[in-house]
Coordinates of C-alpha atoms in Angstrom, one line a residue:
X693 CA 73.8 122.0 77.0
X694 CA 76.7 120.5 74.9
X695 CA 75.2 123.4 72.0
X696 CA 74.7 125.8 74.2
X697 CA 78.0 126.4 75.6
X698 CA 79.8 126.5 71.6
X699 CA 78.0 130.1 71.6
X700 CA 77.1 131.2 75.5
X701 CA 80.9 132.4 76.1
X702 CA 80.5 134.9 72.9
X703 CA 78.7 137.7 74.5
X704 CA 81.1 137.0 77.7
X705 CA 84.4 137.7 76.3
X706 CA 84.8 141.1 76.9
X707 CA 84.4 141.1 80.8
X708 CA 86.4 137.7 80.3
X709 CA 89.2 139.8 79.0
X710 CA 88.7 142.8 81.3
X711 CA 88.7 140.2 84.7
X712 CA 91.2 137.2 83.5
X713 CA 92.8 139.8 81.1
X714 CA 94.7 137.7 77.9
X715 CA 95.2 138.8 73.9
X716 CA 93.3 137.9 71.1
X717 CA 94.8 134.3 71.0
X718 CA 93.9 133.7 74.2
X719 CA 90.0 134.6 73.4
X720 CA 89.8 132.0 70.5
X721 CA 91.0 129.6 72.2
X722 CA 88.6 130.3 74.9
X723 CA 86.1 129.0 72.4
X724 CA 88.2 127.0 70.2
X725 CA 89.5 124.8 73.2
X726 CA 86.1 123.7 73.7
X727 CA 85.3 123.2 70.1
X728 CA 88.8 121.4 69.0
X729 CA 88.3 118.7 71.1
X730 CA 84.2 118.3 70.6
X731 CA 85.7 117.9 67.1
X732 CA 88.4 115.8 67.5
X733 CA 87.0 113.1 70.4
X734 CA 83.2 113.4 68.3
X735 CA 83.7 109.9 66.6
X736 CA 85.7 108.4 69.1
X737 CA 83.0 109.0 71.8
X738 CA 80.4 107.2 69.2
X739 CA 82.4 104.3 68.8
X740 CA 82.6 104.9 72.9
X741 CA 79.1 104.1 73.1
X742 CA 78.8 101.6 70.2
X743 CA 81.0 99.5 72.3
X744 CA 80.5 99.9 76.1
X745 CA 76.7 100.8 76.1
X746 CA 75.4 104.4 74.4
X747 CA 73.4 104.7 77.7
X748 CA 76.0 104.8 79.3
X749 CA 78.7 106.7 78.0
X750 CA 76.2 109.4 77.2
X751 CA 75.7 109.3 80.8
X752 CA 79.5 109.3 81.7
X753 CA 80.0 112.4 78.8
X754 CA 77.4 114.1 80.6
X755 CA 79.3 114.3 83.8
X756 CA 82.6 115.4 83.1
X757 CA 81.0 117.9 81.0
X758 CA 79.4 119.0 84.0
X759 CA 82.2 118.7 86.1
X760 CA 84.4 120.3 83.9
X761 CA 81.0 123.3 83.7
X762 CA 82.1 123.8 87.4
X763 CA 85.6 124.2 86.9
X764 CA 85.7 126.8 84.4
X765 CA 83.3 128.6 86.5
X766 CA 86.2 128.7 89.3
X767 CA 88.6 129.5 86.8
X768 CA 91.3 131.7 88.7
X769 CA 93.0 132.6 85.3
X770 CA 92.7 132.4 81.3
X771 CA 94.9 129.2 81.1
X772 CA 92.8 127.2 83.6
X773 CA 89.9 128.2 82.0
X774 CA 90.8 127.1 78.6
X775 CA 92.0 124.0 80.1
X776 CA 88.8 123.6 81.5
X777 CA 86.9 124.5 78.1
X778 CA 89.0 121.8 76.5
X779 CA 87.5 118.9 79.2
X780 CA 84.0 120.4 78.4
X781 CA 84.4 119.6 74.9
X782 CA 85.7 116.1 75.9
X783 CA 82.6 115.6 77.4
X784 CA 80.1 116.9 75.2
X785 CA 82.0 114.7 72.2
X786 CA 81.1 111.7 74.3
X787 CA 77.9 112.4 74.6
X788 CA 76.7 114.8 71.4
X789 CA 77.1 112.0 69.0
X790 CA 75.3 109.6 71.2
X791 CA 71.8 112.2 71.0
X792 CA 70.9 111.1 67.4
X793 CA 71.5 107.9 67.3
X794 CA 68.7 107.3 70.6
X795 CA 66.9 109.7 68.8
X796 CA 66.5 107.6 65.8
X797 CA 66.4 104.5 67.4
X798 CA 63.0 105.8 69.5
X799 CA 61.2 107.3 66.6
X800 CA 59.6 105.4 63.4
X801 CA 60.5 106.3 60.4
X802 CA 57.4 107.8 59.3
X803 CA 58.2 110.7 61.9
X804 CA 62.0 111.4 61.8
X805 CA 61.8 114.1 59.8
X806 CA 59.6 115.8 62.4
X807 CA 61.5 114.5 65.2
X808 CA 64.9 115.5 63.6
X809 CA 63.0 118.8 63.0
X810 CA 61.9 119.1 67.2
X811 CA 66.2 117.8 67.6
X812 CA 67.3 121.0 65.1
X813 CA 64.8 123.6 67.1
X814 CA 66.6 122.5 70.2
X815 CA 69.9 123.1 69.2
X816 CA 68.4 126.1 67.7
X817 CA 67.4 127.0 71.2
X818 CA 70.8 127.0 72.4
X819 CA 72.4 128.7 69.7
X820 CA 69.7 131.4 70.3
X821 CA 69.5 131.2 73.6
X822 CA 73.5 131.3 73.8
X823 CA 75.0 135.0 73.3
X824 CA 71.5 136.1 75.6
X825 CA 72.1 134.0 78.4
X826 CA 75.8 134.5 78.5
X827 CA 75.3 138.3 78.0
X828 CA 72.6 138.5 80.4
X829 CA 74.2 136.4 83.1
X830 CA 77.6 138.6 82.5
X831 CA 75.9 142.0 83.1
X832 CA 73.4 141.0 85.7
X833 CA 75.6 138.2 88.1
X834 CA 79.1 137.2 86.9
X835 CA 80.2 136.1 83.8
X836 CA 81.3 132.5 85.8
X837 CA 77.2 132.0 86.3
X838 CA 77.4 131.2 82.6
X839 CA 79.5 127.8 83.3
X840 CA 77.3 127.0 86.6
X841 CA 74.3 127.2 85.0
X842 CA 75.4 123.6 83.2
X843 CA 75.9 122.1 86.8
X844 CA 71.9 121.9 88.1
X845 CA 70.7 121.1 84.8
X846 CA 73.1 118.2 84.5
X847 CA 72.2 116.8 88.1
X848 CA 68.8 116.9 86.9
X849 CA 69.4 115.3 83.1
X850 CA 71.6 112.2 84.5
X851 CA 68.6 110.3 86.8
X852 CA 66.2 111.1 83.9
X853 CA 69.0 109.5 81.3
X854 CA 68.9 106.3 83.7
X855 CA 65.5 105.8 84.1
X856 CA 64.3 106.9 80.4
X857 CA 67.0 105.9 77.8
X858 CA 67.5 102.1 77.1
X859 CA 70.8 100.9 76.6
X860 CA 71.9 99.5 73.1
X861 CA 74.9 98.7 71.6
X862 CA 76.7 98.6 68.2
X863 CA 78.0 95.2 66.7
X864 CA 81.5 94.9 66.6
X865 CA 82.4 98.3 67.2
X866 CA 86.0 98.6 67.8
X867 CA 88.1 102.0 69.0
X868 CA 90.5 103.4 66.3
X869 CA 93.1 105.0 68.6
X870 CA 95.9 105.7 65.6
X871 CA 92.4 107.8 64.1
X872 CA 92.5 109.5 67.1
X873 CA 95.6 110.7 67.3
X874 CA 96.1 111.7 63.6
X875 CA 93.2 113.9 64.0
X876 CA 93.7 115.6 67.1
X877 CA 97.5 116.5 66.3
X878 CA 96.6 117.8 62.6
X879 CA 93.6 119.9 63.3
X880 CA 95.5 121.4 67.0
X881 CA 98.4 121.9 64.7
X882 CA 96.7 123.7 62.2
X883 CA 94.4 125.4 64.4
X884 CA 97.5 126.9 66.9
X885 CA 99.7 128.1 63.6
X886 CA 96.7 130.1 62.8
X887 CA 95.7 131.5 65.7
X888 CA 99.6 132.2 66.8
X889 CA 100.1 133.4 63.2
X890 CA 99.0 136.7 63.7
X891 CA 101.0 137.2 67.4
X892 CA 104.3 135.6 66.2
X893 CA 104.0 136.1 62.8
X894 CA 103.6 133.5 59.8
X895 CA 107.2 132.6 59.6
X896 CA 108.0 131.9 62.9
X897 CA 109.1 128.4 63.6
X898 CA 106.4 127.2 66.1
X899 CA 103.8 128.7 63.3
X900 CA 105.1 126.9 60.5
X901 CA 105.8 123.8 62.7
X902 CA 102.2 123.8 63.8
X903 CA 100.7 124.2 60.4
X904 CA 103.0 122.1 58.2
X905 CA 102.9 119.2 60.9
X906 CA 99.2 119.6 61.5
X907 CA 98.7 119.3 57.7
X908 CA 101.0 116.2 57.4
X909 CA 99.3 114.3 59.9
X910 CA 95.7 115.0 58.6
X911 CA 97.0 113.8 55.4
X912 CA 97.6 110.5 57.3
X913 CA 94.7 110.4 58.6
X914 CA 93.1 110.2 55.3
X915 CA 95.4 107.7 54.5
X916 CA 94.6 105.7 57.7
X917 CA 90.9 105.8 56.9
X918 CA 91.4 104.3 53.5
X919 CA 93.6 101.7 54.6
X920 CA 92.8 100.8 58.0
X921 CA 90.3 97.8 58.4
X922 CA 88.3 100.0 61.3
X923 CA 89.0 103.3 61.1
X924 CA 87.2 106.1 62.8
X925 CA 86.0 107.6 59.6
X926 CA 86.0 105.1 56.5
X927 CA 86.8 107.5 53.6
X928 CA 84.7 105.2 51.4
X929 CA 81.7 107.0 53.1
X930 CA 82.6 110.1 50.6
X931 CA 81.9 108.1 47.8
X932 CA 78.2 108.8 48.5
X933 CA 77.4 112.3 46.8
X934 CA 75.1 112.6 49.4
X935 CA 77.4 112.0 52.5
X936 CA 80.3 114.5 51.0
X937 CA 78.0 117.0 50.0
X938 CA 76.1 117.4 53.8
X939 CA 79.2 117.1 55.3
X940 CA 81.2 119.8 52.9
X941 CA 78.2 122.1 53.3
X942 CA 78.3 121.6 57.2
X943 CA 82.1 122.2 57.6
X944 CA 82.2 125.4 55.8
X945 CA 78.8 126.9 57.2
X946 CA 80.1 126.3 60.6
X947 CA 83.6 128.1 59.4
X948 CA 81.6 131.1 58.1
X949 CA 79.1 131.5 61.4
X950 CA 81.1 130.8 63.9
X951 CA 84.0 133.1 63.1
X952 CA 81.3 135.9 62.3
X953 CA 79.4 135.7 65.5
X954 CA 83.0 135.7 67.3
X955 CA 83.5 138.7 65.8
X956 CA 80.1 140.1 65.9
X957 CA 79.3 140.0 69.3
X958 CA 82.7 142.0 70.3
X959 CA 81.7 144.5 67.9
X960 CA 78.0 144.9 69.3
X961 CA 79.7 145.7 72.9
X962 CA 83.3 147.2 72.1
X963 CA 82.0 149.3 68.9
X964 CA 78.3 150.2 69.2
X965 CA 78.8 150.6 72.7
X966 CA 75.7 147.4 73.8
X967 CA 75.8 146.0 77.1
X968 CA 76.2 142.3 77.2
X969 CA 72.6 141.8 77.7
X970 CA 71.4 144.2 74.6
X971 CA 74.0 142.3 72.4
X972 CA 72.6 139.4 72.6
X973 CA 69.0 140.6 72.4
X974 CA 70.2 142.4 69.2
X975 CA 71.3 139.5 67.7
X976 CA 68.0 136.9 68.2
X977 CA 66.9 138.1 64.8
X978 CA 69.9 135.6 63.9
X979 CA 70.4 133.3 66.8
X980 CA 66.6 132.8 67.2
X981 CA 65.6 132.0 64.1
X982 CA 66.1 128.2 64.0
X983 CA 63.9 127.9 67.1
X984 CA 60.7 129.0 65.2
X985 CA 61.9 127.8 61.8
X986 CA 63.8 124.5 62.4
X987 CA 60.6 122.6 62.9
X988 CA 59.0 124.1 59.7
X989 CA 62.3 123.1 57.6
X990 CA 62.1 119.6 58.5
X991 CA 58.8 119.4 57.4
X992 CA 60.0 120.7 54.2
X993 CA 62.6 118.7 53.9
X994 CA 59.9 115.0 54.1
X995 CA 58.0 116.9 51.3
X996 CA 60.1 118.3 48.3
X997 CA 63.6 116.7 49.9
X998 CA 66.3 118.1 52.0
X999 CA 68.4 119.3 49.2
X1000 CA 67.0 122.7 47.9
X1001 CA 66.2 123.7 51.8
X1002 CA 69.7 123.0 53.2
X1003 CA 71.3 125.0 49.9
X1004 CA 68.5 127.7 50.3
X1005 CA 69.5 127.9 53.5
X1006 CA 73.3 128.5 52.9
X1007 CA 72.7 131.1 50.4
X1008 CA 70.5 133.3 52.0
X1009 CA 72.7 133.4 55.1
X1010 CA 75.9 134.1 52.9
X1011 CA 73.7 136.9 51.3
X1012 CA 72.8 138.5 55.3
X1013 CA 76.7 138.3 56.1
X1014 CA 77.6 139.9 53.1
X1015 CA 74.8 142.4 53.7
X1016 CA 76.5 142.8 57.0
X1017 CA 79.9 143.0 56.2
X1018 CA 78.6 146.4 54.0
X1019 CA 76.9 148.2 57.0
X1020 CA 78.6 147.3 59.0
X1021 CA 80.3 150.8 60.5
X1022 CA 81.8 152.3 63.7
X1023 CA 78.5 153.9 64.6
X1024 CA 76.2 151.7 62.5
X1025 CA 72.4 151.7 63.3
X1026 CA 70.4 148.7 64.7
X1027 CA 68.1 149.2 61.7
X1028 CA 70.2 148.7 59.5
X1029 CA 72.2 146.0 60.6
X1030 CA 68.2 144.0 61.2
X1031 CA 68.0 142.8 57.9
X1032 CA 71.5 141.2 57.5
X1033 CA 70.6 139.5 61.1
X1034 CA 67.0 138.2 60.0
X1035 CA 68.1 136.9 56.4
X1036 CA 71.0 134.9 58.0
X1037 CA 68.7 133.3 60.7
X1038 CA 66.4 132.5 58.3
X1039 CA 69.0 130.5 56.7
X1040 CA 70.2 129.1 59.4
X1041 CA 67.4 127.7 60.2
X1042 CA 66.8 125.9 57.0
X1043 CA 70.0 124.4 57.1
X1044 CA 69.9 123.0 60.5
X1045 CA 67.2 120.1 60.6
X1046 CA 67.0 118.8 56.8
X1047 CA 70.8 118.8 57.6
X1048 CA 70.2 116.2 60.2
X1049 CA 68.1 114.3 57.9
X1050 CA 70.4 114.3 55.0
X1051 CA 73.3 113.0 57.2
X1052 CA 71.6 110.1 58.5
X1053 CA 69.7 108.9 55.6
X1054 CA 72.9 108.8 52.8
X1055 CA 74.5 106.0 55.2
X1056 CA 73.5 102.5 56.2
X1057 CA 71.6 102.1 59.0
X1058 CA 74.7 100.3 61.1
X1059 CA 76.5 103.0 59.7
X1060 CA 74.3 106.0 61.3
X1061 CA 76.3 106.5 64.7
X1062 CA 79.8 107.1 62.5
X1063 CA 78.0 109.1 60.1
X1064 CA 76.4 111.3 62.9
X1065 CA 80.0 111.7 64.4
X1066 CA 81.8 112.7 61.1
X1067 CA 79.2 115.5 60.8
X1068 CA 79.1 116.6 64.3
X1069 CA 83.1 116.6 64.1
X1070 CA 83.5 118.3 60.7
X1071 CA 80.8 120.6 62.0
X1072 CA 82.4 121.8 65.0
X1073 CA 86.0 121.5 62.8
X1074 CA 84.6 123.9 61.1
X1075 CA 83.7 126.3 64.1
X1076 CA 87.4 126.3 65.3
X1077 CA 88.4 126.8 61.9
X1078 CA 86.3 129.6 61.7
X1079 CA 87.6 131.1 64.8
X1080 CA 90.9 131.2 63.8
X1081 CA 91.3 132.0 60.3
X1082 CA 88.6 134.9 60.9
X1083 CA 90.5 136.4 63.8
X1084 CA 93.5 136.3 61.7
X1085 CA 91.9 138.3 59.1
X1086 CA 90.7 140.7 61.6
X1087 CA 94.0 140.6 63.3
X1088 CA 95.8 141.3 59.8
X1089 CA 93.7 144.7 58.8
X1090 CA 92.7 146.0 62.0
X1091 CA 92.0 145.5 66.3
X1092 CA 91.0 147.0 69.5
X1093 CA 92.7 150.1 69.2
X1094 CA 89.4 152.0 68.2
X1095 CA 85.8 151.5 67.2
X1096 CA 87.2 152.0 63.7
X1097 CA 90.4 149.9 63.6
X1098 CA 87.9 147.3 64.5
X1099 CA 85.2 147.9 61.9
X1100 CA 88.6 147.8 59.3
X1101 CA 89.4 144.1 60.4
X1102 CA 85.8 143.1 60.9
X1103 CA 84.3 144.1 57.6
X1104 CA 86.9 141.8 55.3
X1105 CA 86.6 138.7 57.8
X1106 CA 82.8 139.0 57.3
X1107 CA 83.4 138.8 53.6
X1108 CA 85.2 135.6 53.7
X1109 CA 82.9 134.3 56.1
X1110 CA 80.0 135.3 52.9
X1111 CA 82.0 133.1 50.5
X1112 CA 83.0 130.5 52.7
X1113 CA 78.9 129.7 53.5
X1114 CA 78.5 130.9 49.4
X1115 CA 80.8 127.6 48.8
X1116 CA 78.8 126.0 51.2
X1117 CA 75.7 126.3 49.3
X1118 CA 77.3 125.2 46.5
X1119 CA 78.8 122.0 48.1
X1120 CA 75.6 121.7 49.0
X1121 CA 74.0 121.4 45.4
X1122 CA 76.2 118.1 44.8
X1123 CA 73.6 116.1 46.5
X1124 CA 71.2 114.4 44.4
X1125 CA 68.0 115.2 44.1
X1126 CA 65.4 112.9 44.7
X1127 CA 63.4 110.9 42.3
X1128 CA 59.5 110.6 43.1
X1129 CA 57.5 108.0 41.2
X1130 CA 54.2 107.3 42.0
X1131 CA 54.2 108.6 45.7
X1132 CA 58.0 106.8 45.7
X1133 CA 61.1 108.5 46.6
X1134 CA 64.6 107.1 45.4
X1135 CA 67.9 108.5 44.4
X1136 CA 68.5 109.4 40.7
X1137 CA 72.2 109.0 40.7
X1138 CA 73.8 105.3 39.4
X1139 CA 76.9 106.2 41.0
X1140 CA 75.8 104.9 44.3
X1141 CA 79.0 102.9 46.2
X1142 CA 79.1 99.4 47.5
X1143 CA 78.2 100.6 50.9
X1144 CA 74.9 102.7 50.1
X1145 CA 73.3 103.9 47.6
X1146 CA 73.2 108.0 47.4
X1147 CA 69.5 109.2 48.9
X1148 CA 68.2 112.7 49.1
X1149 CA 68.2 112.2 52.9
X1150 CA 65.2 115.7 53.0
X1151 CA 62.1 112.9 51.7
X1152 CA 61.9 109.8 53.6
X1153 CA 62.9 106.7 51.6
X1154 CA 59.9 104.5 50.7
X1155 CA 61.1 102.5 48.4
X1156 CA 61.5 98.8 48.8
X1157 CA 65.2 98.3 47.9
X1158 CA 67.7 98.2 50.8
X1159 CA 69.8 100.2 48.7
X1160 CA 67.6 102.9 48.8
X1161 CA 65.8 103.0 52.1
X1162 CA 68.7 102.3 54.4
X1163 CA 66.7 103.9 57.4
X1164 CA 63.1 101.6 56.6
X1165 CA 64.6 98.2 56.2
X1166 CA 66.6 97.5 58.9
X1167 CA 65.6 96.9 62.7
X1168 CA 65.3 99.1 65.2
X1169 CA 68.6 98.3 67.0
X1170 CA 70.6 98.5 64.0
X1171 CA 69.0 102.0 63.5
X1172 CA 69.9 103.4 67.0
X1173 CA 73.8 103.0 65.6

């Protein structure tokens, strides 16, 4: 669900903006409300559940996120339902981080990579399944069926979360509410200068204001988590290769696919001329992929490490935007759009699951819950990101005027979004690889910091060493964190 809705509103915005009516702006922050604060609340809701029970605050974020579903589907006008995207994402960053760290704590060791493979196909699912719902709902009923779908599914999710999920808790978790704040007024600030920059212009006070501000108090926030004796997100965590490299990787594939399929999906409907339904068809070749390949990749990822598949990945999806971003025309062909869209699946799809395992293997194992926030939040940092500084792009060379004034903005933003997941790749290769010895697999790097050593999180640690199989030799309830 929580996945699900970062995408389903895609294929939507155009009847959004015919029936609510609203600029540019006003559609990325139709998806960026949501995403902003799944970003900025992502670590404070795992410390949430660390503290008061995960059980139950995965519970509790399950229910404003489906009462908050409910409201945007009655949404009278854009501003209410931003505001009530915004509450969504307060939900789902309650209960998102919170789906890992039960998954680990359920699975042995032995299998996470397959389970974390089953966890990436489901969120390939939604991310799939997202622009055809939301298309097919919006041409078929209303585009306010794609918020009340959320409603029965979570009635039916909470009794099974009672009855199925045990309750665990984290030792001496404690709530970081100056982390909190830092983050969520830097990255609104930076994210409202850039998507007012194009509107108001880049030299217009509450611009400059936004961005300057926002970047101060991000600084401070890395200054908190240096200093602070519990912060949200200990910077020492980046002294692991392994932890900065996912975690770069995730932010700026995020920025790159998000802003694209933003884009993409207005240009299937408003340029080709696709109802919402075909657009979103037209674009399982990319959506889809993780579903069938997500599984596969984690497999992969237990056998020859998680390294080369994530950074595979990344490349070959920057190679199908850029591929796009050069057919891309005001009366292009499906056919020749279908390889761009099948190459960046692919990718996709290899990113997604070995990414999962990576994250949680390059940290202790008490350390797992903040690890799985900082990527979730970086993650969906990057998606709002995304949003913005690709509109802004588009906004800058072209618009809505024609089919070709929007080709002239799109084709440029599609390139940056190529380099930005081109970096990605790249940020990727700074993991290390892994080490096998006699069936053994343990990190090659000295470099390792006090807290962990660096492991290529793709092969599951066998070694004997704490230091190098953080997820083997700790308990079962210190894994669940």
């Amino acid at each position: 669900m929580a996945a699900l809705d970062n995408l389903v509103v895609t294929t939507a915005l155009p009847s959004i903006r015919k029936d609510l009516g609203g600029a540019l702006g006003d559609l990325e922050w139709t998806v960026s409300a949501y995403t902003l604060t799944f970003a900025v609340l992502l670590m404070f809701g795992a410390a949430l559940g660390d503290r008061f029970g995960r059980r139950r605050l995965f519970m509790i974020g399950l229910t404003v996120f489906t009462g908050a579903s409910a409201a945007a589907a009655m949404a009278p006008g854009i501003d209410s339902l931003i505001a009530a995207r915004a509450v969504q994402g307060v939900g789902a960053a309650i209960m998102m981080p919170l789906t890992l760290t039960l998954l680990t704590a359920a699975v042995p060791v032995a299998k996470r990579g397959m389970a974390y493979g089953i966890w990436g196909a489901v969120n390939g699912l939604a991310v799939a399944s997202g622009p055809l719902i939301g298309g097919s709902l919006t041409e078929h009923v209303s585009w306010h069926w794609i918020f009340w779908l959320n409603v029965p599914l979570g009635l039916a999710v909470l009794p099974l979360a009672r009855l199925r999920l045990s309750e665990s808790f984290g030792a001496g978790a404690r709530l970081d509410f100056p982390g909190t704040l830092l983050a969520s007024g830097g990255l609104f600030g930076i994210v409202y200068g850039l998507v007012r920059g194009p509107s108001d212009g880049w030299t217009s006070g509450l611009v400059l204001t936004g961005l300057i501000a926002g970047g101060v108090l991000l600084a401070g926030f890395v200054v908190h988590g240096t200093r602070a004796k519990n912060p949200m997100l200990p910077m020492r965590l980046f002294r692991s290769r392994a932890f900065a490299g996912i975690n770069a990787a995730s932010l700026l594939m995020f920025l790159g696919m998000f802003g694209s399929i933003f884009l993409l999906s207005q240009y299937m409907q408003g340029v080709l001329g696709y109802s919402p339904t075909e657009a979103g068809l037209r674009m399982l070749p990319w959506t889809g992929m993780p579903m069938l390949v997500a599984p596969i990749a984690g497999i992969l990822s237990d056998r020859i490490g998680g390294r080369p598949v994530v950074a595979t990945g990344l490349f070959l999806q920057a190679v199908g935007l850029g591929y796009m971003a050069v057919v891309a025309t005001a009366h292009a062909s499906y056919s020749a759009q279908l390889p761009a869209l099948i190459i960046s699946g692919v990718g996709m799809a290899l990113y997604f699951a070995p990414a999962a395992n990576l994250v949680m293997s390059s940290v202790r194992p008490q350390e797992q819950g903040i690890a799985s926030g900082a990527n979730n939040a970086l993650r969906e940092v990057g998606g709002a990101l995304g949003v913005a500084i690709m509109s802004s792009i588009f906004a800058a060379q072209g618009g809505y005027e024609s089919g070709q004034a929007f080709v002239d903005g799109l084709r440029p933003a599609l390139v940056v979004g190529a380099s930005v997941v081109a970096l990605a790749g790249i940020a990727a290769l700074i993991i290390p690889v892994a080490r096998r010895t006699a069936g053994v697999t343990s990190a090659t790097t000295a470099e390792a910091p006090e807290h962990a050593r660096d492991v290529d999180a793709g092969a599951s640690p066998k070694t004997a060493s704490p230091e190098t199989a953080p997820l083997e030799t700790a308990p079962l309830e210190s894994a669940s964190r």
